[in-house]
CSV table of C-alpha atoms in Angstrom, one decimal:
chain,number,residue,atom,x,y,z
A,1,UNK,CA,0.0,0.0,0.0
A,2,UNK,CA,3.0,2.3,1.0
A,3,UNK,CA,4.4,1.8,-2.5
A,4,UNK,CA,1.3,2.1,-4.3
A,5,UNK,CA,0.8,5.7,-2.4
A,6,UNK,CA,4.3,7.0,-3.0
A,7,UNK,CA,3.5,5.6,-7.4
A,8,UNK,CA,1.3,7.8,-7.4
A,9,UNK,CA,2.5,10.9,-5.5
A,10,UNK,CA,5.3,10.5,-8.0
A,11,UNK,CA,2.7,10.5,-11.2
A,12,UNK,CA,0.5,13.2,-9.9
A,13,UNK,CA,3.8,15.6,-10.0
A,14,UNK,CA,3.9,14.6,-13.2
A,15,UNK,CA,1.0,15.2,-14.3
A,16,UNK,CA,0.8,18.7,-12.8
A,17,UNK,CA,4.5,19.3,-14.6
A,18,UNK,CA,2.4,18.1,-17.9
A,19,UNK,CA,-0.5,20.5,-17.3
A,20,UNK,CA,2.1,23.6,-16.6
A,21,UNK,CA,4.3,22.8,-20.1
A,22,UNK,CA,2.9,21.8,-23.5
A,23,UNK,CA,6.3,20.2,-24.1
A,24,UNK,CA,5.3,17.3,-21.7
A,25,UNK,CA,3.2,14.6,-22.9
A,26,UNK,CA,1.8,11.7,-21.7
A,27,UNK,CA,1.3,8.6,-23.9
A,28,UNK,CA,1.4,4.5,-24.1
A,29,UNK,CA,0.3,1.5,-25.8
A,30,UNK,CA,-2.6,-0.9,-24.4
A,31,UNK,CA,-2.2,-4.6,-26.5
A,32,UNK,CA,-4.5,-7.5,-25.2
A,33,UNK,CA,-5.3,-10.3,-26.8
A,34,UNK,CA,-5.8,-14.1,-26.6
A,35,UNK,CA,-3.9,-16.7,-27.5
A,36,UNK,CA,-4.3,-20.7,-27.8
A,37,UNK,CA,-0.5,-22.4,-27.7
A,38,UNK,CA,-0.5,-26.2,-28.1
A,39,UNK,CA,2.4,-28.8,-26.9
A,40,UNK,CA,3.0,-27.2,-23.6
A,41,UNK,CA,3.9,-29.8,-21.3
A,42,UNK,CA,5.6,-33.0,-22.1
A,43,UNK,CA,2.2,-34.6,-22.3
A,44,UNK,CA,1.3,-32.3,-25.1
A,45,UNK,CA,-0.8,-30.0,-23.1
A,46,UNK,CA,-2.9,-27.1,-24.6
A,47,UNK,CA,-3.1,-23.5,-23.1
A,48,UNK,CA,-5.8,-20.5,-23.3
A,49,UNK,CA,-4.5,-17.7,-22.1
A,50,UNK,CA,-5.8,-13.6,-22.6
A,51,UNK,CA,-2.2,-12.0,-22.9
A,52,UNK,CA,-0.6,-8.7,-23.3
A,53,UNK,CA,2.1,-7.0,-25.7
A,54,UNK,CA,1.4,-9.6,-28.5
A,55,UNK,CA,1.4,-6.9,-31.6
A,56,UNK,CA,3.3,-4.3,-29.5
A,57,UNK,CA,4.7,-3.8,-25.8
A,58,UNK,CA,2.1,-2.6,-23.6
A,59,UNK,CA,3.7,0.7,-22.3
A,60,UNK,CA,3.0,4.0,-20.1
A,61,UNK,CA,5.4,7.4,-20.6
A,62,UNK,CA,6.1,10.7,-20.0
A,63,UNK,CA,8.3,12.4,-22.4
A,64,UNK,CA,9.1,16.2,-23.2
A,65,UNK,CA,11.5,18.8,-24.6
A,66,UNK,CA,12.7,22.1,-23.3
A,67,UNK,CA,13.9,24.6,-25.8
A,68,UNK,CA,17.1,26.4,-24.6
A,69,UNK,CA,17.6,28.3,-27.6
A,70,UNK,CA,20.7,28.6,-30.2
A,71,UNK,CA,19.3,25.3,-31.5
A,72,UNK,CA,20.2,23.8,-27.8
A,73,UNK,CA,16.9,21.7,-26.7
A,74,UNK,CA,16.9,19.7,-23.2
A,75,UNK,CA,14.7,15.9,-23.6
A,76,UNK,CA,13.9,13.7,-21.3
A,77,UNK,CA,11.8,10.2,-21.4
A,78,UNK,CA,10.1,7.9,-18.6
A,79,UNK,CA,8.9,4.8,-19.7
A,80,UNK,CA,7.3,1.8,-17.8
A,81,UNK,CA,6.1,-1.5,-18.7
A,82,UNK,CA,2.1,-2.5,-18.7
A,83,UNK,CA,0.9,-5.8,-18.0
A,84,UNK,CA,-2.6,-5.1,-19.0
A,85,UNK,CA,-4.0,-8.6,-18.7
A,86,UNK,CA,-3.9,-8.2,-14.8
A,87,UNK,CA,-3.2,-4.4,-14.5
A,88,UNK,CA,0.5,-5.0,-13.2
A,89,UNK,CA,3.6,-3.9,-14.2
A,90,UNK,CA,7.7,-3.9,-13.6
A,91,UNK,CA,9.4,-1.7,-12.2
A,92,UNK,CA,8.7,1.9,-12.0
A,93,UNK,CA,10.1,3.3,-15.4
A,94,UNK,CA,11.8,0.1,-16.0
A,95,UNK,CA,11.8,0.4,-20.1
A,96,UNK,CA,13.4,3.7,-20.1
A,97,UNK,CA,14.6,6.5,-17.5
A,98,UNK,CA,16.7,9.1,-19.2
A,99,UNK,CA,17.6,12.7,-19.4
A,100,UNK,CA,19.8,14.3,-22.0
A,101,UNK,CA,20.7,17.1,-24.5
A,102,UNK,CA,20.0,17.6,-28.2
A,103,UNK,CA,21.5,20.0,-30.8
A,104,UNK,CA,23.7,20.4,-34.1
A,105,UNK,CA,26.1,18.3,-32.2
A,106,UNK,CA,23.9,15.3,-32.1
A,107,UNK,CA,21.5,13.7,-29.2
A,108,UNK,CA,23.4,12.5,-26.2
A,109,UNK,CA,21.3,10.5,-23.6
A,110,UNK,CA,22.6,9.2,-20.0
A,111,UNK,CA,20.1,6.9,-17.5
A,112,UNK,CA,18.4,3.1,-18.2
A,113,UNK,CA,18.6,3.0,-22.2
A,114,UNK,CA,18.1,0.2,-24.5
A,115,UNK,CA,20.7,-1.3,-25.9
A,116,UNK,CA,22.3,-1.0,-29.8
A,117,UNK,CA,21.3,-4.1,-30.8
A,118,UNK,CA,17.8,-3.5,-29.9
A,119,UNK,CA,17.9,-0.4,-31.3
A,120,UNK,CA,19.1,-1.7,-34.6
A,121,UNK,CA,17.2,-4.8,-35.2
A,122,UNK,CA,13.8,-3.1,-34.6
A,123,UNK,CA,13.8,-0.8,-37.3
A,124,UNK,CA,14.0,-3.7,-39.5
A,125,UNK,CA,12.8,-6.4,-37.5
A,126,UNK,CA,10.8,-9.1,-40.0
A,127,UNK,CA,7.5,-9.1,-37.5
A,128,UNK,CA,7.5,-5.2,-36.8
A,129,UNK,CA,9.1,-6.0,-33.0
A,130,UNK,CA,5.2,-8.4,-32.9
A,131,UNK,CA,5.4,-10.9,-30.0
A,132,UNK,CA,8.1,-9.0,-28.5
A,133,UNK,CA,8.2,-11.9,-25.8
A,134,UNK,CA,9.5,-14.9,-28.4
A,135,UNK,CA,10.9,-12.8,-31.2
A,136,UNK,CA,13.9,-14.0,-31.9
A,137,UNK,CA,15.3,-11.3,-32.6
A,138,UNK,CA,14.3,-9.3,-29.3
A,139,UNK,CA,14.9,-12.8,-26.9
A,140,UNK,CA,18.3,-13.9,-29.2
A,141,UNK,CA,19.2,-11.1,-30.9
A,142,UNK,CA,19.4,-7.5,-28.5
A,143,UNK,CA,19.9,-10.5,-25.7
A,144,UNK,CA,16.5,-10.2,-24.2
A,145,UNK,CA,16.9,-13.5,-22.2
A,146,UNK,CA,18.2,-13.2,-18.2
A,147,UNK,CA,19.3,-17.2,-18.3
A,148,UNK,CA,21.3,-16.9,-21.6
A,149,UNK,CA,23.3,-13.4,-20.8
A,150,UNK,CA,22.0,-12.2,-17.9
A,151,UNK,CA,25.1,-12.4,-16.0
A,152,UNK,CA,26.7,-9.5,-18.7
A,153,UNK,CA,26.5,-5.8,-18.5
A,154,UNK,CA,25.1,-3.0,-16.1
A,155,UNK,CA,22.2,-5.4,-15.3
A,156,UNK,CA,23.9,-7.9,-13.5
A,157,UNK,CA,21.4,-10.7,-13.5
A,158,UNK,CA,18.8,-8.5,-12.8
A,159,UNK,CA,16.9,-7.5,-15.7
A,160,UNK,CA,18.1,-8.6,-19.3
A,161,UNK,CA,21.0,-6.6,-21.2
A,162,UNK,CA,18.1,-5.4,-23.6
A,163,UNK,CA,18.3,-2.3,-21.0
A,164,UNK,CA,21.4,-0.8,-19.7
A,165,UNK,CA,21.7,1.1,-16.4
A,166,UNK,CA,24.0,3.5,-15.3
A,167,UNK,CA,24.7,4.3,-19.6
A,168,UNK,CA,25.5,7.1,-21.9
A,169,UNK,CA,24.1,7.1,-25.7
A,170,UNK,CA,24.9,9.3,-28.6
A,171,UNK,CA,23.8,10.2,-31.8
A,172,UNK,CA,25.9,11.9,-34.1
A,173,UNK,CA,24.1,14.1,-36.4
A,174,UNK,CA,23.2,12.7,-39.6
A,175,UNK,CA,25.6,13.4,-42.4
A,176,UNK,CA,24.9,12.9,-46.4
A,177,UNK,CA,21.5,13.0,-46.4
A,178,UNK,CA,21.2,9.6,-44.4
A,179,UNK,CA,24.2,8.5,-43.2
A,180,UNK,CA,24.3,7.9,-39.0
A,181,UNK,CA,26.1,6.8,-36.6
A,182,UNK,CA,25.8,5.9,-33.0
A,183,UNK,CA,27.9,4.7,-29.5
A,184,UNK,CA,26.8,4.0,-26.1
A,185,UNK,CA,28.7,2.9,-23.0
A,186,UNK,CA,27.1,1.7,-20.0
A,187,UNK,CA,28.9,2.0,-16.5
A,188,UNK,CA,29.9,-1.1,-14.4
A,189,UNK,CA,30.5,0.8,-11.1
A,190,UNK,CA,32.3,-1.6,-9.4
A,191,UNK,CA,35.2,-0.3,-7.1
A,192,UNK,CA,38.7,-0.8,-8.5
A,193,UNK,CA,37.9,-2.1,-11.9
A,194,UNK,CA,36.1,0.0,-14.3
A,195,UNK,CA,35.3,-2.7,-17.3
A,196,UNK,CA,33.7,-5.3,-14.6
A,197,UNK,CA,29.8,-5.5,-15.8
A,198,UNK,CA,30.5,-2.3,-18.1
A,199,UNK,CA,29.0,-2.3,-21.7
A,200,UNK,CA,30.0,-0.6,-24.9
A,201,UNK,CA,29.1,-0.5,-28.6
A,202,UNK,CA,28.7,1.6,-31.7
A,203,UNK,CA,26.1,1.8,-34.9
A,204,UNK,CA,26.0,3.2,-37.8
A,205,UNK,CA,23.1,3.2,-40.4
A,206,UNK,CA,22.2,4.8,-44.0
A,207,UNK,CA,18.1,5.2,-44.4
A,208,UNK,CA,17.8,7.0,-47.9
A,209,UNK,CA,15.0,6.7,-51.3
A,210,UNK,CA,13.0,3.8,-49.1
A,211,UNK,CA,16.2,1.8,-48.1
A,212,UNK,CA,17.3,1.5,-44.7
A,213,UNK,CA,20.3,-0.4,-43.8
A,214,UNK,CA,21.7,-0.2,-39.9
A,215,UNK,CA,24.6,-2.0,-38.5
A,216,UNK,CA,25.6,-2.8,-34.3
A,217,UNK,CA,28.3,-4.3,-32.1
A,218,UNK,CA,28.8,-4.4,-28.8
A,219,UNK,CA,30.4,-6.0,-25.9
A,220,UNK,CA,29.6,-7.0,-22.4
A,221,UNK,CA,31.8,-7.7,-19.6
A,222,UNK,CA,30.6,-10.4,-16.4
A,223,UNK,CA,30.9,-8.8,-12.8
A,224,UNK,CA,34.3,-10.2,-12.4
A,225,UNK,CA,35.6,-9.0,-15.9
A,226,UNK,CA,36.8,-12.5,-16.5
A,227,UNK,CA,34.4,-13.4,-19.2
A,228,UNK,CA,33.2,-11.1,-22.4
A,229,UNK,CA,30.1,-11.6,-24.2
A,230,UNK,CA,30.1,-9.4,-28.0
A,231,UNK,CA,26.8,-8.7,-30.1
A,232,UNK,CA,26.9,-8.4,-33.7
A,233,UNK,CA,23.6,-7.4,-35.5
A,234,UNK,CA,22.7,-6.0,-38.9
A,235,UNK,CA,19.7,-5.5,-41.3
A,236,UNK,CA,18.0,-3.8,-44.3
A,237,UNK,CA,15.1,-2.7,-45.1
A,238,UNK,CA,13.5,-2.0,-48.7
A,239,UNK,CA,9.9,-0.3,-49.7
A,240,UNK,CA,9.3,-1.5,-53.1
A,241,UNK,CA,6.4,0.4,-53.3
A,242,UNK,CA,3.4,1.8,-51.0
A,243,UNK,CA,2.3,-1.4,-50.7
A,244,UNK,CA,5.2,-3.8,-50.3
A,245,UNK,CA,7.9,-3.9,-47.9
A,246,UNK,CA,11.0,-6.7,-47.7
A,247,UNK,CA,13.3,-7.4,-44.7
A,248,UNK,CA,16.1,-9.3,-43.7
A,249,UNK,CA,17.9,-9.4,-40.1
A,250,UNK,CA,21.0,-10.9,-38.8
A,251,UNK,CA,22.3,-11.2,-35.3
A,252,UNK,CA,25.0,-13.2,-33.7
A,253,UNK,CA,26.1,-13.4,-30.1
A,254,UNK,CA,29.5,-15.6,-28.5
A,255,UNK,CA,30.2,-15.8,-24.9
A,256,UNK,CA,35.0,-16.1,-25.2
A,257,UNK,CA,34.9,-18.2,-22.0
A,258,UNK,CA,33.0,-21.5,-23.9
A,259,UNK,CA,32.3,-20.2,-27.0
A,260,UNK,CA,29.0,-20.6,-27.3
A,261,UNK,CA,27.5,-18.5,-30.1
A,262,UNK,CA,24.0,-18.0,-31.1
A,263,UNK,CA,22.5,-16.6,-34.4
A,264,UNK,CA,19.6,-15.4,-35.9
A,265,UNK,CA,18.5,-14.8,-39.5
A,266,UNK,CA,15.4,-12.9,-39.9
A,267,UNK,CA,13.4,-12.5,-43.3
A,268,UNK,CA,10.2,-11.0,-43.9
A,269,UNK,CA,7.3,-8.9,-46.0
A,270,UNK,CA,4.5,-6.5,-45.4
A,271,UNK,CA,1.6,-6.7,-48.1
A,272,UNK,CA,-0.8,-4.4,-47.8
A,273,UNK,CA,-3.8,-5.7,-49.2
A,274,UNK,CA,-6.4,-2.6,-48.3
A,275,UNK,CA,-5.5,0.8,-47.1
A,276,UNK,CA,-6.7,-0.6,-43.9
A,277,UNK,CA,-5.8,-3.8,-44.1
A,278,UNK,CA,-1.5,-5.2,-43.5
A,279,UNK,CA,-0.4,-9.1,-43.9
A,280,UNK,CA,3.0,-9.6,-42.3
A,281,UNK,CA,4.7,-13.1,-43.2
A,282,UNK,CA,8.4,-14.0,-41.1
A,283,UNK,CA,10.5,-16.1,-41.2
A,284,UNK,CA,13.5,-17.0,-38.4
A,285,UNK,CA,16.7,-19.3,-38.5
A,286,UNK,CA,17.6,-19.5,-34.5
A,287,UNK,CA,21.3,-21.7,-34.4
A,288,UNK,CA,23.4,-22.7,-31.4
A,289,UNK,CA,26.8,-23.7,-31.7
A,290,UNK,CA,30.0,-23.3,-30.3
A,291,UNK,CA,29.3,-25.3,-27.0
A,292,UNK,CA,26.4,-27.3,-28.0
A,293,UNK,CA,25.0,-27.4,-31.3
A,294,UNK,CA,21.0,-26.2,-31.5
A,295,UNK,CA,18.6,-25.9,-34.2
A,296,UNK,CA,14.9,-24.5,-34.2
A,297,UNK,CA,12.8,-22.4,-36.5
A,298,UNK,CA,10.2,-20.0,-36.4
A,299,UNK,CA,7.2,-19.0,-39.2
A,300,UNK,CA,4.8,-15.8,-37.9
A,301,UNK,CA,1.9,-14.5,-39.6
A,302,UNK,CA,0.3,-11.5,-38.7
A,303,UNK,CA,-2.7,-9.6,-40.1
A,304,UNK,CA,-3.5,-6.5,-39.2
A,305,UNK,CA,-6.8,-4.1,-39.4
A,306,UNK,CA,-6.9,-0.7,-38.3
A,307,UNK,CA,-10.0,0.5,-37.2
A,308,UNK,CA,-8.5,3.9,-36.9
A,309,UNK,CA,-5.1,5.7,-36.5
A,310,UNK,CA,-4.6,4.9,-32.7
A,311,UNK,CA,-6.6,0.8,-32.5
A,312,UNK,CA,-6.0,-2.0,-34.2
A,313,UNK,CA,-7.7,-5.3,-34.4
A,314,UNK,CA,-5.6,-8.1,-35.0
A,315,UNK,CA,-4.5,-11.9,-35.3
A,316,UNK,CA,-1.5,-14.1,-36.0
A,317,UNK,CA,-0.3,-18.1,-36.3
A,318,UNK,CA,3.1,-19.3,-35.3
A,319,UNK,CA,4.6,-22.6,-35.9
A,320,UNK,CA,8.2,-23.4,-33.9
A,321,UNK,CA,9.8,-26.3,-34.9
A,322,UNK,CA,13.2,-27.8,-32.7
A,323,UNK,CA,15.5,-29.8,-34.6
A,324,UNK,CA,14.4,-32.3,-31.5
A,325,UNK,CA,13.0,-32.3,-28.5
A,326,UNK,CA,16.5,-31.9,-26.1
A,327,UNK,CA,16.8,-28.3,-24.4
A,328,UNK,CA,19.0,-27.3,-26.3
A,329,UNK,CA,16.8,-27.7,-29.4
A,330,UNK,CA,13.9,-26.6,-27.9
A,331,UNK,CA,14.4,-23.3,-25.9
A,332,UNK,CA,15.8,-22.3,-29.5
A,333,UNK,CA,11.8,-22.1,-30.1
A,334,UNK,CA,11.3,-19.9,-27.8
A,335,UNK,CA,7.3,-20.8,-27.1
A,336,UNK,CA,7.7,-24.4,-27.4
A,337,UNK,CA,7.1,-26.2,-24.3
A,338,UNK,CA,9.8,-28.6,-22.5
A,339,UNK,CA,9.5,-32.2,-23.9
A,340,UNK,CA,8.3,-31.4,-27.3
A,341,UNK,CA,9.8,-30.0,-30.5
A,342,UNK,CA,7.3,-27.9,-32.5
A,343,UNK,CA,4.1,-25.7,-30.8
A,344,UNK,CA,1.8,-23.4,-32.4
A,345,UNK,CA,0.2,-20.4,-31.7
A,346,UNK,CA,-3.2,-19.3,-32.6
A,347,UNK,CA,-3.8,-15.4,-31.1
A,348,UNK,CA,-6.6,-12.6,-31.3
A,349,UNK,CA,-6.2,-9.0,-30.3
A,350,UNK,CA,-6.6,-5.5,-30.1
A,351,UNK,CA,-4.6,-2.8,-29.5
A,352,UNK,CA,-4.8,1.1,-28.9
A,353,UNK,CA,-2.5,3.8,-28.7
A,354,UNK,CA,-2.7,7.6,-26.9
């Protein structure tokens, strides 16, 4: 109860700040929907469930601008997680908590920032960032998995390395009518050794005559610097037309202490079929290798109606297949339960957006 007073104390000065500055606004992304999964249990059990976040994370935020003139412009953003299926969510401002400065020398950010990976693979990202919870390139990809490389970067075991505490992000302007780049470094802050759980990285990316093409590595360091985890992730993006989009992705991980490396390829369309009306088909390659050898795929298809600029209605089928039914096949799937080797994934939603 005391923590649910001080929540909101803490949002009602922020919602007197937002009433006192048109700079401030408030916004977020509601995404429920139900979803029927089969072969989750070793028996081949079925599950109903009414879920959240399966088009897009549901999300709450406060984000403004201040202008300081001579082109100089202060920025912040607060961002939390929304569970809307039982009106729950993480930690205060868990997604994002950051303050920073913008102007003709780029964007510099400093607080809890996602990382480059994630950054890069969702503006290209097969599925649109859909079923952000098994994507493979979310969970595999910007390391959005606690068991897998939880024990790297300013999270420490935490949260996933998808967001980095204690971190500093900038954007270099843009240069030749498309041409960016990026770094980010994310402080350990452990006493007498400065790399220990520290995370850095760079980006670059060209987005010019309806091709976008973006580029990331980065590296992570365990809480006794002993072991180093590096990110590579790339991917394009090409509008044919109004009506047809094509993607590809590609993201590798390896952990130098047993070699383990993991990969995703991405590939993926949007068709739309009606001004209103979106088809999304993906496809996703997830490999192991390196310690053990795994092997599963993933096939997604979305449709998507909008009902107006801010709702959507929606629905999608998934099909995972393991190259068997071991672990180290099957958590490659992502949704498929322990015990079996392929699952599907039949799911019905809607979302809004204010």
């Amino acid at each position: 109860m005391k923590k649910s007073l001080i929540a909101f104390a803490v949002l009602g000065a922020f919602a007197s700040a937002a009433s006192a500055q048109s700079s401030v606004v408030l916004y977020g992304v509601i995404d429920a929907s139900t979803s029927h999964m089969t072969n989750q249990s070793a028996t081949g059990g079925k599950k109903w469930s009414l879920d959240a976040s399966n088009l897009s994370s549901s999300r709450w935020g406060l984000k403004g601008t201040e202008d300081l003139g001579n082109g100089l412009k202060a920025n912040f953003n607060l961002e939390s997680s929304l569970n809307v299926d039982t009106g729950t969510a993480g930690n205060l401002f868990d997604r994002n908590a950051s303050v920073g400065l913008s102007g003709d020398f780029g964007t510099v950010n400093v607080g809890r920032q996602t990382n480059l990976a994630y950054d890069t693979l969702v503006q290209v990202d097969p599925l649109n960032v859909a079923h952000v919870g098994t994507n493979p390139n979310i969970a595999l990809g910007a390391l959005n998995n606690v068991g897998l490389f939880g024990t790297h970067g300013t999270s420490v075991g935490v949260t996933s390395p998808t967001r980095q505490n204690n971190s500093v992000k900038y954007a270099f302007p843009s240069v030749l009518g498309g041409i960016n780049f990026g770094a980010m470094y994310g402080f350990g802050e452990k006493t007498g050794d400065a790399s220990a759980s520290s995370y850095m990285g760079a980006s670059a990316g060209f987005s010019q005559n309806g091709l976008t093409a973006v580029f990331s590595y980065s590296q992570l360091k365990d809480a006794t610097n002993s072991s180093t985890l590096r990110s590579y992730t790339g991917g394009a993006k090409f509008v044919v037309n109004s009506d047809f989009t094509v993607k590809v992705t590609y993201a590798e991980n390896e952990l130098n202490t047993t070699g383990r490396n993991i990969s995703v390829l991405g590939v993926g369309v949007d068709y739309a079929v009606a001004p209103q009306t979106t088809l999304t088909a993906a496809y996703y390659a997830n490999r192991r290798s390196g310690d053990v050898k795994g092997k599963a795929d993933q096939f997604v298809g979305v449709a998507k109606y909008a009902l107006s600029k801010r709702t959507a209605f929606y629905g999608s089928f998934s099909y995972a297949k393991a190259d068997s039914k071991a672990t180290k096949d099957q958590e490659l799937g992502l949704f498929i339960g322990a015990g079996n080797k392929t699952a599907t994934r039949t799911t019905v939603g809607v979302l809004h957006s204010f």
